Coordinates of C-alpha atoms in Angstrom, one line a residue:
X1484 CA 99.9 89.6 101.5
X1485 CA 96.9 87.2 101.7
X1486 CA 98.6 85.5 104.7
X1487 CA 99.2 88.8 106.4
X1488 CA 95.5 89.8 105.9
X1489 CA 94.3 86.5 107.4
X1490 CA 96.6 87.0 110.4
X1491 CA 95.4 90.6 110.9
X1492 CA 91.8 89.5 110.7
X1493 CA 92.3 86.9 113.4
X1494 CA 94.4 89.3 115.5
X1495 CA 91.7 92.0 115.3
X1496 CA 88.8 89.6 115.8
X1497 CA 87.1 90.7 112.6
X1498 CA 84.2 88.7 111.3
X1499 CA 84.4 90.0 107.7
X1500 CA 87.0 88.9 105.2
X1501 CA 90.1 91.1 105.0
X1502 CA 91.8 91.4 101.6
X1503 CA 94.3 93.7 100.0
X1504 CA 91.9 95.1 97.4
X1505 CA 89.5 96.3 100.2
X1506 CA 92.5 98.1 101.8
X1507 CA 93.0 99.9 98.4
X1508 CA 89.4 101.0 98.3
X1509 CA 89.6 102.2 101.9
X1510 CA 92.8 104.1 101.3
X1511 CA 91.2 105.9 98.3
X1512 CA 88.1 106.7 100.4
X1513 CA 90.2 108.0 103.3
X1514 CA 92.1 110.3 100.9
X1515 CA 88.8 111.6 99.5
X1516 CA 87.5 112.3 103.0
X1517 CA 90.7 114.2 103.8
X1518 CA 89.9 116.5 100.9
X1519 CA 92.3 115.1 98.3
X1520 CA 91.0 115.8 94.8
X1521 CA 89.5 112.8 92.9
X1522 CA 92.0 113.5 90.0
X1523 CA 95.0 113.1 92.3
X1524 CA 93.5 109.9 93.8
X1525 CA 92.9 108.7 90.2
X1526 CA 96.6 109.2 89.4
X1527 CA 97.7 107.5 92.6
X1528 CA 95.6 104.4 91.9
X1529 CA 96.7 104.3 88.3
X1530 CA 93.2 104.5 86.8
X1531 CA 92.9 105.7 83.3
X1532 CA 89.4 106.9 83.8
X1533 CA 88.0 109.1 86.5
X1534 CA 84.9 107.0 86.3
X1535 CA 86.8 104.0 87.7
X1536 CA 88.0 106.1 90.7
X1537 CA 84.5 107.4 91.3
X1538 CA 83.3 103.8 91.6
X1539 CA 85.9 103.2 94.2
X1540 CA 84.9 106.2 96.2
X1541 CA 81.2 105.5 96.0
X1542 CA 81.4 101.8 96.8
X1543 CA 82.4 102.1 100.4
X1544 CA 79.8 103.3 102.9
X1545 CA 81.4 106.2 104.9
X1546 CA 80.7 104.6 108.3
X1547 CA 82.4 101.4 107.3
X1548 CA 85.5 103.3 106.0
X1549 CA 85.7 105.2 109.3
X1550 CA 85.5 102.0 111.3
X1551 CA 88.3 100.4 109.3
X1552 CA 90.5 103.4 109.6
X1553 CA 90.0 103.7 113.4
X1554 CA 90.7 100.0 113.8
X1555 CA 94.2 100.4 112.3
X1556 CA 97.0 100.0 114.7
X1557 CA 99.2 102.7 113.1

């Protein structure tokens, strides 16, 4: 996974580090922006506490999440 993230970073010409955990955060934030309930996101991520999920969702700046999602090739 690390190798794939490095390759994607190079292929996309990104200056910031790309790592799997950031993709997890971005995925959670994208679901939230689509209107998925925090409780369902919590279950999907496997968090025992809704507080942990809330930290995920509040950590990513909305504009950054949108930019990452738009940059995806799929």
